[in-house]
mmCIF file of C-alpha atoms in Angstrom:
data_model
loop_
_atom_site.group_PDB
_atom_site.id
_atom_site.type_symbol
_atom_site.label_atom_id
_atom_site.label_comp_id
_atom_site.label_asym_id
_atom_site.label_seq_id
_atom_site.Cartn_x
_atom_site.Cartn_y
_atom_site.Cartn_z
ATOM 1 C CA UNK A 1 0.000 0.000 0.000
ATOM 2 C CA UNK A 2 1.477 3.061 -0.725
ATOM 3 C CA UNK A 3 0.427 6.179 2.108
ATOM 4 C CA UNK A 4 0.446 9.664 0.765
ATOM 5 C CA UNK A 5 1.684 12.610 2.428
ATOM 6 C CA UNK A 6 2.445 16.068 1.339
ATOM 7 C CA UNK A 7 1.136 15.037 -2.488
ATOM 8 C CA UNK A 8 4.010 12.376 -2.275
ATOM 9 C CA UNK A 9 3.737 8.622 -2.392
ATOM 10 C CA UNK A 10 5.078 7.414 0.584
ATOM 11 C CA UNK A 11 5.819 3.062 0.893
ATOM 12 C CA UNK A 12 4.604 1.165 3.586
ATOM 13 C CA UNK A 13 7.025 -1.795 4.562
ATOM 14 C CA UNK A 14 4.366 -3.435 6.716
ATOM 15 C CA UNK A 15 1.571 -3.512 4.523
ATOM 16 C CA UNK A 16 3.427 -4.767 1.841
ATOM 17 C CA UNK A 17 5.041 -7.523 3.716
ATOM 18 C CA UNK A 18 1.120 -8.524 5.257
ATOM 19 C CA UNK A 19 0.198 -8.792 1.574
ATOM 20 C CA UNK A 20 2.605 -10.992 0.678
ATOM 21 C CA UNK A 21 2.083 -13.504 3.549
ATOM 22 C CA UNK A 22 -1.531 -13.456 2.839
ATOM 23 C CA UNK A 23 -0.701 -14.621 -1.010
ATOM 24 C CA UNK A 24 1.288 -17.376 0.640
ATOM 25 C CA UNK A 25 -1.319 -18.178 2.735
ATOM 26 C CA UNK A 26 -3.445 -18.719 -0.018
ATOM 27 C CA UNK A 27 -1.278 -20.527 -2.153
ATOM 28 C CA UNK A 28 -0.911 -23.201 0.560
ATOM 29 C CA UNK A 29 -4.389 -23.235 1.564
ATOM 30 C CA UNK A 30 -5.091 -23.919 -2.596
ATOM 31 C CA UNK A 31 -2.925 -26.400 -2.745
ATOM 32 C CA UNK A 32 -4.107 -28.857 0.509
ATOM 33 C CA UNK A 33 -7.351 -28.204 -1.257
ATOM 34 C CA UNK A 34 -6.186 -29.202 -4.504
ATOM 35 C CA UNK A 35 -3.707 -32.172 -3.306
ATOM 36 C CA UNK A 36 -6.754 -34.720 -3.787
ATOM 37 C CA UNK A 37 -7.037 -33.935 -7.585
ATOM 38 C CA UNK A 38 -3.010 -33.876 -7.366
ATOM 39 C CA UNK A 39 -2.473 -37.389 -6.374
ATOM 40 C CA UNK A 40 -5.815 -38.414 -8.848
ATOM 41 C CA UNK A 41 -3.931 -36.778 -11.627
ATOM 42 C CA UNK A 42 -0.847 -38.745 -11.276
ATOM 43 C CA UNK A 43 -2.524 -41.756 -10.631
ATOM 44 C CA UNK A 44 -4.408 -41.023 -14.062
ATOM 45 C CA UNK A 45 -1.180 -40.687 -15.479
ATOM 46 C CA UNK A 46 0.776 -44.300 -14.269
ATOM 47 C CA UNK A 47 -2.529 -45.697 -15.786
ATOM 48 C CA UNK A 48 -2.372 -44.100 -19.019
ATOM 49 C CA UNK A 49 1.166 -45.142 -19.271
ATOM 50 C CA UNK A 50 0.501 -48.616 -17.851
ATOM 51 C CA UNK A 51 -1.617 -49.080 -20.384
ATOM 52 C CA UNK A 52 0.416 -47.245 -23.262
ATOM 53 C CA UNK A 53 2.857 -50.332 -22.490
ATOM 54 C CA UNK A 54 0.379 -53.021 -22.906
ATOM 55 C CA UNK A 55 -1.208 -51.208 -26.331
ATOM 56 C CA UNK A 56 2.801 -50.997 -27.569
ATOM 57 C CA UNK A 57 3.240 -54.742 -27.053
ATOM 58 C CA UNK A 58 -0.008 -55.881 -28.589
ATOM 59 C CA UNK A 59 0.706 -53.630 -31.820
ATOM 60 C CA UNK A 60 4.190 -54.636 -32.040
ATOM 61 C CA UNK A 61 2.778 -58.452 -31.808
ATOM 62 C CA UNK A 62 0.087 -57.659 -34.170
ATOM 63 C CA UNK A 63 2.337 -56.253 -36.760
ATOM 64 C CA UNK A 64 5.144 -58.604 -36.368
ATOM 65 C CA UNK A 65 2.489 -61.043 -37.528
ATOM 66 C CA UNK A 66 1.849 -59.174 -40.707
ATOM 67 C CA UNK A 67 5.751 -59.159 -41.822
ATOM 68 C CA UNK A 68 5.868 -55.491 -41.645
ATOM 69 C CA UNK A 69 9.905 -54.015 -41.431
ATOM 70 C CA UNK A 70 11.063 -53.114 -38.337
ATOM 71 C CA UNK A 71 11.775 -49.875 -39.397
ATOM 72 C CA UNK A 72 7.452 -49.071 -39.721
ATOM 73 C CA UNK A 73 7.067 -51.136 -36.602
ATOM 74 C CA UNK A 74 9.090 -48.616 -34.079
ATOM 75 C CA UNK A 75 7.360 -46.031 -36.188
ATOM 76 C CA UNK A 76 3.951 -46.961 -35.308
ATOM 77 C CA UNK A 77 4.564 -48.528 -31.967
ATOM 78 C CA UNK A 78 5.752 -44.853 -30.795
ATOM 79 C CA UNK A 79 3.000 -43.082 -32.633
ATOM 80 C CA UNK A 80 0.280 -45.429 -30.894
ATOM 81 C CA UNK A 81 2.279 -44.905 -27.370
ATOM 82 C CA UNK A 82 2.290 -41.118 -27.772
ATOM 83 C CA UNK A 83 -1.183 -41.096 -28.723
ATOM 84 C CA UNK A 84 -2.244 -42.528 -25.303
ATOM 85 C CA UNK A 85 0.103 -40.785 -23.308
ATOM 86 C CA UNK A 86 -1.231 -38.130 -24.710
ATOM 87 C CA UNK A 87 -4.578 -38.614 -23.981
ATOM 88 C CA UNK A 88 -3.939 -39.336 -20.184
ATOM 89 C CA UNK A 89 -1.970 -36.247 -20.233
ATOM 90 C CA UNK A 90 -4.969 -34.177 -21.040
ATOM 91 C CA UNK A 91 -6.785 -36.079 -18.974
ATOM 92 C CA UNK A 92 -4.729 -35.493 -15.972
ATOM 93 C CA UNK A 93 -4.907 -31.661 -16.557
ATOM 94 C CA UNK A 94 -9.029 -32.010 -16.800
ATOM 95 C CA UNK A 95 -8.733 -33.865 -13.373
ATOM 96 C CA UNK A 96 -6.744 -30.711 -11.877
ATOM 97 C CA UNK A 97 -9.357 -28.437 -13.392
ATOM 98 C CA UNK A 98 -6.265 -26.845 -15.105
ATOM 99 C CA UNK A 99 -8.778 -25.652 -18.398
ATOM 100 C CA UNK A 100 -7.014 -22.397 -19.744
ATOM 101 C CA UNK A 101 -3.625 -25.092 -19.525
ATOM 102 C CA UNK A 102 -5.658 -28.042 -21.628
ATOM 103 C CA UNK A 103 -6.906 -25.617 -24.148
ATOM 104 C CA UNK A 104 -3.802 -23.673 -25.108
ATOM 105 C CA UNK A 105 -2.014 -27.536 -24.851
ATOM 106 C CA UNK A 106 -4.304 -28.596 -27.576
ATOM 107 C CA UNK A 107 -4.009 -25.454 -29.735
ATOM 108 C CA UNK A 108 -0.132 -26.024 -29.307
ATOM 109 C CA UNK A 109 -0.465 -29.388 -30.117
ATOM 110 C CA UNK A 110 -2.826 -29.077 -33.153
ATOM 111 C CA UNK A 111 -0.294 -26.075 -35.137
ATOM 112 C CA UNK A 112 2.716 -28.493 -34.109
ATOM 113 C CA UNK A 113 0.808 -31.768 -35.351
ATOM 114 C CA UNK A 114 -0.231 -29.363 -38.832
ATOM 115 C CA UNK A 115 3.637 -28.454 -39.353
ATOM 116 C CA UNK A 116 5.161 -31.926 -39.162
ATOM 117 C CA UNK A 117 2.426 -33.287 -41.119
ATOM 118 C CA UNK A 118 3.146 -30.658 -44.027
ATOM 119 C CA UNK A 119 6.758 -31.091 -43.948
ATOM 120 C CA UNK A 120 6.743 -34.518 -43.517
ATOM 121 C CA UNK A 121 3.814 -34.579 -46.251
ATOM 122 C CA UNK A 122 5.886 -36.361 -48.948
ATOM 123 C CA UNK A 123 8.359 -38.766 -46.448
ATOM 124 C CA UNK A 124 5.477 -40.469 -44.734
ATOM 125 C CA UNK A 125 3.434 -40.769 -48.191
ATOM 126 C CA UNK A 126 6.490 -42.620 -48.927
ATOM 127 C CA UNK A 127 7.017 -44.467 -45.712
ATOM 128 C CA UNK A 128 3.327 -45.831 -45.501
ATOM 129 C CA UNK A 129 2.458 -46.284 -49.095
ATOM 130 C CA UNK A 130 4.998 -49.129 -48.984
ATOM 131 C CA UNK A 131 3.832 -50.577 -46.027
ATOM 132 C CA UNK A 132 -0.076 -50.300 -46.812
ATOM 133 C CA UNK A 133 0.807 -50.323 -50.114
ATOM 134 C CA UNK A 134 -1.792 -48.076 -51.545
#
């Protein structure tokens, strides 16, 4: 707070200081609060990545089946894992009522995902036209 006197603007140590510990307060009282959806979000998370692992090995066994290169098999086996980690990862943030975060995630996400796929328009056409063969 700042005090005025004689058409100056005069600082006041103490109030200053009070506002600060009153953030602080608040800041720990938000996050006991929010330690619940905390712990929930991380849990979401091991899941989502327990579950990425099981996904990754039943793809990998699925394509290994199909005589596919190995080359297009660690290719898709990382795309599928992303994908899900991913998806917990938004999730998670929709668990810690984080919405301004998930919404300006996905807008990141969607340019970034719209620039590799334009300049990597012509090497993937390549990469899975010979595996789907097309």
């Amino acid at each position: 707070m700042y005090l005025y006197q004689d058409n100056k603007e005069v600082f006041n140590v103490t109030d200053s200081v009070t506002g600060i510990w009153d953030k602080m307060a608040g800041w720990v009282d938000k996050l006991i609060l929010n330690l619940p959806n905390f712990i929930l979000a991380i849990l979401v998370m091991i899941f989502f990545v327990f579950i990425a692992k099981l996904v990754v090995k039943f793809v990998r066994r699925l394509m290994r089946k199909s005589n596919a290169s190995s080359s297009i098999i660690d290719i898709s086996v990382s795309f599928v894992k992303i994908i899900i980690i991913a998806v917990g990862f938004f999730i998670a943030l929709g668990v810690l009522d984080l919405n301004k975060v998930l919404t300006s995630v996905l807008a990141g996400a969607g340019v970034v995902g719209l620039a590799i796929g334009l300049a990597l328009q012509g090497t993937l056409h390549n990469t899975f036209s010979g595996y789907f063969k097309f």
